[in-house]
Short mmCIF file of C-alpha atoms in Angstrom, two decimals:
data_model
loop_
_atom_site.label_atom_id
_atom_site.label_comp_id
_atom_site.label_asym_id
_atom_site.label_seq_id
_atom_site.Cartn_x
_atom_site.Cartn_y
_atom_site.Cartn_z
CA MET A 731 -0.02 -0.06 0.02
CA ALA A 732 1.71 3.16 -1.15
CA THR A 733 0.93 6.70 0.04
CA THR A 734 2.48 9.95 -0.78
CA HIS A 735 4.43 12.40 1.46
CA ALA A 736 5.98 15.30 -0.37
CA HIS A 737 8.99 17.06 1.04
CA GLU A 738 11.24 19.82 -0.19
CA HIS A 739 14.79 18.98 -1.21
CA HIS A 740 17.32 21.28 0.46
CA ASP A 741 21.00 21.44 1.12
CA HIS A 742 21.17 20.44 4.82
CA GLY A 743 24.88 20.96 5.33
CA ASP A 744 27.51 18.21 5.93
CA THR A 745 25.73 14.90 6.77
CA PHE A 746 28.85 12.72 6.36
CA ALA A 747 28.92 10.67 9.66
CA VAL A 748 28.38 7.32 11.20
CA HIS A 749 24.62 7.09 11.02
CA GLY A 750 23.55 4.61 13.62
CA MET A 751 20.40 2.71 12.82
CA LEU A 752 17.99 0.70 14.83
CA LEU A 753 17.65 -2.66 13.12
CA VAL A 754 14.01 -3.81 13.17
CA VAL A 755 13.67 -7.49 12.54
CA GLY A 756 10.32 -8.61 11.02
CA ASP A 757 8.99 -12.07 10.29
CA ASP A 758 10.64 -12.11 6.94
CA ARG A 759 11.82 -8.44 6.39
CA PHE A 760 14.37 -6.09 7.88
CA TYR A 761 14.08 -2.31 8.45
CA PHE A 762 16.45 0.49 9.49
CA SER A 763 15.30 3.41 11.65
CA HIS A 764 17.87 6.18 11.75
CA LEU A 765 18.78 7.22 15.27
CA PRO A 766 18.23 11.00 15.11
CA MET A 767 19.58 13.93 17.18
CA PHE A 768 18.60 17.54 17.19
CA SER A 769 21.92 18.66 18.47
CA VAL A 770 23.97 17.40 15.57
CA VAL A 771 23.32 18.78 11.99
CA ALA A 772 24.27 15.50 10.32
CA HIS A 773 21.70 13.55 12.38
CA ARG A 774 18.69 15.88 12.14
CA PHE A 775 16.63 13.41 10.04
CA GLN A 776 13.98 10.76 10.54
CA VAL A 777 14.58 8.00 8.02
CA LEU A 778 12.93 4.64 7.71
CA LEU A 779 14.36 2.04 5.24
CA GLU A 780 13.39 -1.46 4.20
CA ILE A 781 16.66 -3.41 3.72
CA GLU A 782 17.90 -6.89 2.73
CA PHE A 783 20.71 -8.97 3.90
CA ASP A 784 22.49 -12.02 2.59
CA ASP A 785 21.44 -15.47 3.93
CA GLU A 786 24.65 -15.61 6.07
CA VAL A 787 23.71 -12.32 7.94
CA ARG A 788 20.03 -13.30 8.27
CA GLU A 789 21.02 -16.67 9.84
CA ALA A 790 23.34 -14.87 12.25
CA LEU A 791 20.60 -12.50 13.32
CA ARG A 792 17.99 -15.31 13.70
CA ALA A 793 20.48 -17.52 15.63
CA ASP A 794 21.26 -14.65 17.99
CA ALA A 795 17.58 -13.86 18.61
CA LYS A 796 16.82 -17.55 19.31
CA THR A 797 19.81 -17.85 21.71
CA THR A 798 19.33 -14.66 23.60
CA GLY A 799 15.74 -13.77 23.13
CA GLY A 800 17.03 -10.22 22.29
CA ASP A 801 14.78 -7.72 20.48
CA LEU A 802 17.15 -4.81 20.28
CA TYR A 803 19.63 -4.67 17.45
CA THR A 804 21.49 -1.76 15.91
CA PHE A 805 23.71 -1.16 12.87
CA ALA A 806 26.78 1.05 12.73
CA PRO A 807 27.53 1.67 9.08
CA ARG A 808 30.69 3.03 7.58
CA PRO A 809 30.55 6.85 7.45
CA PHE A 810 28.38 8.23 4.59
CA PRO A 811 26.40 11.44 3.81
CA LEU A 812 22.84 10.74 4.95
CA VAL A 813 21.37 12.98 2.13
CA GLU A 814 22.24 10.08 -0.21
CA LEU A 815 19.16 8.43 1.15
CA ASP A 816 16.84 11.24 0.01
CA PRO A 817 14.28 9.75 -2.38
CA ALA A 818 13.68 13.12 -4.15
CA ASP A 819 14.75 13.63 -7.75
CA GLY A 820 14.77 9.87 -8.55
CA GLY A 821 16.83 8.94 -5.47
CA PRO A 822 18.10 7.61 -3.31
CA ALA A 823 21.68 7.91 -4.69
CA ARG A 824 22.92 5.26 -2.19
CA THR A 825 21.65 1.69 -2.76
CA SER A 826 23.51 -0.18 0.06
CA LEU A 827 25.28 0.37 3.43
CA VAL A 828 28.15 -1.67 4.88
CA GLY A 829 28.66 -1.90 8.60
CA THR A 830 28.48 -3.92 11.82
CA ILE A 831 25.35 -5.36 13.36
CA PHE A 832 25.18 -5.27 17.13
CA HIS A 833 22.97 -7.05 19.62
CA GLY A 834 21.93 -4.03 21.75
CA HIS A 835 22.86 -0.39 21.17
CA PHE A 836 26.19 -0.04 19.41
CA GLU A 837 27.15 2.96 21.59
CA ARG A 838 25.74 1.50 24.89
CA GLY A 839 27.42 -1.76 25.53
CA GLY A 840 26.12 -3.75 22.57
CA HIS A 841 28.29 -6.63 21.16
CA PRO A 842 28.87 -7.25 17.47
CA ILE A 843 27.29 -10.30 15.87
CA ALA A 844 28.10 -9.63 12.17
CA ARG A 845 30.93 -7.42 10.85
CA ASP A 846 31.20 -5.93 7.26
CA ALA A 847 27.53 -6.76 6.71
CA THR A 848 26.00 -5.43 3.55
CA ALA A 849 22.46 -3.98 3.84
CA ARG A 850 20.87 -3.40 0.45
CA ILE A 851 18.26 -0.70 0.47
CA ARG A 852 14.92 -1.99 -1.01
CA ARG A 853 12.99 1.21 -0.45
CA VAL A 854 12.99 4.51 1.52
CA ALA A 855 9.74 4.35 3.52
CA HIS A 856 10.15 7.71 5.10
CA TYR A 857 12.67 10.58 4.84
CA ARG A 858 12.30 13.87 6.59
CA PRO A 859 14.72 16.56 7.74
CA LEU A 860 14.07 17.77 11.36
CA ASP A 861 13.83 21.59 12.11
CA PRO A 862 16.06 22.43 15.19
CA GLU A 863 14.21 25.64 15.63
CA ALA A 864 10.78 24.14 15.90
CA ARG A 865 9.22 23.66 19.47
CA HIS A 866 7.00 20.71 20.35
CA ASP A 867 3.28 21.22 20.91
CA ASP A 868 2.21 18.90 23.62
CA ARG A 869 -1.45 19.57 22.60
CA ALA A 870 -0.96 17.99 19.25
CA PRO A 871 -2.39 14.49 18.70
CA LEU A 872 -0.07 11.45 19.18
CA ARG A 873 1.06 10.31 15.66
CA TYR A 874 3.04 7.35 14.44
CA LEU A 875 4.38 6.15 11.14
CA CYS A 876 3.17 2.67 10.20
CA PHE A 877 5.38 0.53 8.05
CA GLY A 878 5.78 -3.17 7.16
CA LYS A 879 2.81 -5.42 6.07
CA ALA A 880 -0.45 -5.72 7.89
CA GLY A 881 0.40 -9.08 9.49
CA ASP A 882 3.82 -7.89 10.59
CA LEU A 883 3.46 -4.12 11.34
CA PHE A 884 5.67 -1.63 13.07
CA LEU A 885 5.09 1.92 14.38
CA ALA A 886 7.76 4.64 14.68
CA HIS A 887 6.75 7.67 16.57
CA GLU A 888 6.66 10.59 14.17
CA ILE A 889 9.39 13.16 15.34
CA THR A 890 8.47 16.72 14.72
CA ALA A 891 10.13 19.24 17.16
CA ARG A 892 12.22 19.35 20.27
CA PRO A 893 11.73 17.95 22.90
CA ASP A 894 10.45 14.76 21.29
CA PHE A 895 10.98 11.05 21.62
CA ASP A 896 12.04 8.24 19.32
CA GLN A 897 9.95 5.01 19.84
CA VAL A 898 9.48 1.89 17.71
CA LEU A 899 6.76 -0.59 18.40
CA LYS A 900 5.68 -4.02 17.06
CA ALA A 901 1.87 -3.94 16.38
CA ARG A 902 -0.86 -5.62 14.41
CA MET A 903 -4.32 -4.66 13.17
CA VAL A 904 -7.24 -6.32 14.96
CA PRO A 905 -9.34 -8.31 12.51
CA GLY A 906 -12.87 -7.07 12.06
CA SER A 907 -11.96 -3.58 13.41
CA VAL A 908 -11.31 -1.84 9.98
CA GLN A 909 -13.83 0.70 9.11
CA HIS A 910 -14.09 1.04 5.45
CA ALA A 911 -14.99 4.43 4.01
CA PRO A 912 -16.40 4.65 0.49
CA ASP A 913 -13.04 5.64 -0.67
CA PRO A 914 -11.24 3.98 -3.63
CA GLN A 915 -7.89 4.81 -2.08
CA VAL A 916 -8.57 2.30 0.72
CA PRO A 917 -7.88 -1.32 -0.46
CA ALA A 918 -10.71 -3.79 -0.24
CA ASP A 919 -8.53 -5.98 2.21
CA VAL A 920 -6.48 -3.69 4.39
CA LEU A 921 -5.45 -6.67 6.51
CA ALA A 922 -3.55 -8.11 3.51
CA ALA A 923 -1.91 -4.83 2.48
CA ASP A 924 1.73 -3.80 2.35
CA PHE A 925 2.80 -0.35 3.52
CA ASP A 926 5.63 0.46 1.15
CA LEU A 927 5.76 3.99 2.35
CA ALA A 928 5.22 4.88 6.06
CA VAL A 929 1.66 5.73 6.61
CA PRO A 930 0.82 8.35 9.33
CA VAL A 931 -1.46 7.03 12.04
CA THR A 932 -3.07 9.33 14.53
CA VAL A 933 -4.27 8.26 18.06
CA SER A 934 -6.63 10.39 20.23
CA ARG A 935 -4.27 11.35 22.97
CA THR A 936 -1.61 14.09 23.44
CA ASP A 937 1.80 13.73 21.88
CA THR A 938 4.02 13.37 24.86
CA PRO A 939 6.30 10.53 26.22
CA ARG A 940 3.91 9.88 29.15
CA HIS A 941 1.02 9.28 26.74
CA ARG A 942 2.91 7.02 24.29
CA LEU A 943 1.66 3.71 23.19
CA THR A 944 2.74 0.75 25.42
CA ALA A 945 2.81 -2.96 25.10
CA GLY A 946 -0.54 -4.71 25.66
CA GLU A 947 -2.68 -1.76 24.68
CA THR A 948 -5.40 -1.89 21.99
CA VAL A 949 -6.08 1.63 20.43
CA ASP A 950 -8.13 3.16 17.71
CA GLY A 951 -5.98 4.55 14.98
CA THR A 952 -6.73 6.75 11.99
CA PHE A 953 -4.58 5.91 8.98
CA LEU A 954 -3.96 8.67 6.50
CA LEU A 955 -3.11 7.28 3.08
CA GLY A 956 -2.75 10.66 1.36
CA VAL A 957 -4.37 13.89 0.36
CA SER A 958 -5.64 14.74 -3.11
CA ARG A 959 -7.93 17.31 -4.65
CA THR A 960 -10.87 15.27 -3.51
CA GLY A 961 -9.85 15.42 0.15
CA ALA A 962 -8.07 13.23 2.68
CA HIS A 963 -8.01 9.35 2.11
CA GLU A 964 -8.11 7.56 5.32
CA PHE A 965 -9.50 4.66 7.27
CA ASN A 966 -9.88 3.66 10.96
CA ALA A 967 -8.72 0.44 12.56
CA GLN A 968 -7.76 -0.90 15.95
CA LEU A 969 -4.15 -1.59 16.68
CA LYS A 970 -2.91 -4.17 19.12
CA ILE A 971 0.55 -3.17 20.48
CA ASP A 972 2.63 -6.33 20.98
CA ARG A 973 5.87 -4.89 22.38
CA GLU A 974 8.13 -1.78 22.51
CA ILE A 975 11.34 -2.32 20.62
CA TYR A 976 13.08 1.04 21.25
CA MET A 977 12.47 4.22 23.25
CA GLU A 978 14.72 7.23 23.42
CA SER A 979 14.14 10.82 24.59
CA GLY A 980 17.49 12.15 25.75
CA GLU A 981 18.91 12.61 22.26
CA LEU A 982 15.89 14.66 21.14
CA THR A 983 15.72 17.26 23.90
#
């Protein structure tokens, strides 16, 4: 299921750096979520990627997860300019990243499980520069970016302005909860859909860490597929939150 999210292409300065990624392990897919920081120009981006690994790397990840029960993995790539992931103008210019996969956070005591691993970029699901001058509105509704496929969904909190928080969750749609609008943009079977691009999902609570989604909750979400001349294309569905994979607020103050 594709949606559209336009953004302007600007020169955001020198983005050459080691861009740490949260590695999200799905049932049969892998994703990167860039670990952003407002305080460093090179890291002022929220980026979600679907990536592929060779069989050897996939097996190493599966074996580690089976042995340790671990759910937190990160990827430390060789330095590169993050703007090469910009999908504008026919991009991204970069089609792969080489680095080390860590069980745990690569800067907080994680240990390497695969070195010189090549991550091939299948698609850029979300790419957005962050405005360091913007200030967070705690009255705004809580909003996430939904990616993956309906049977294997993930939610990344949409980062907008400081102070904010970076959170990634494993979730699933509740069968029978999808409310179909008479809208041709909503597929007939949402529960079988793929979210090729990250789809914004709004929840009726305020956008603060204290009100974030937590494991075990079932919430009503409004999915925004896009906006056209005929209006907003959206549908409602319940989301069951299975677990929290990552949560960070300190880097986004």
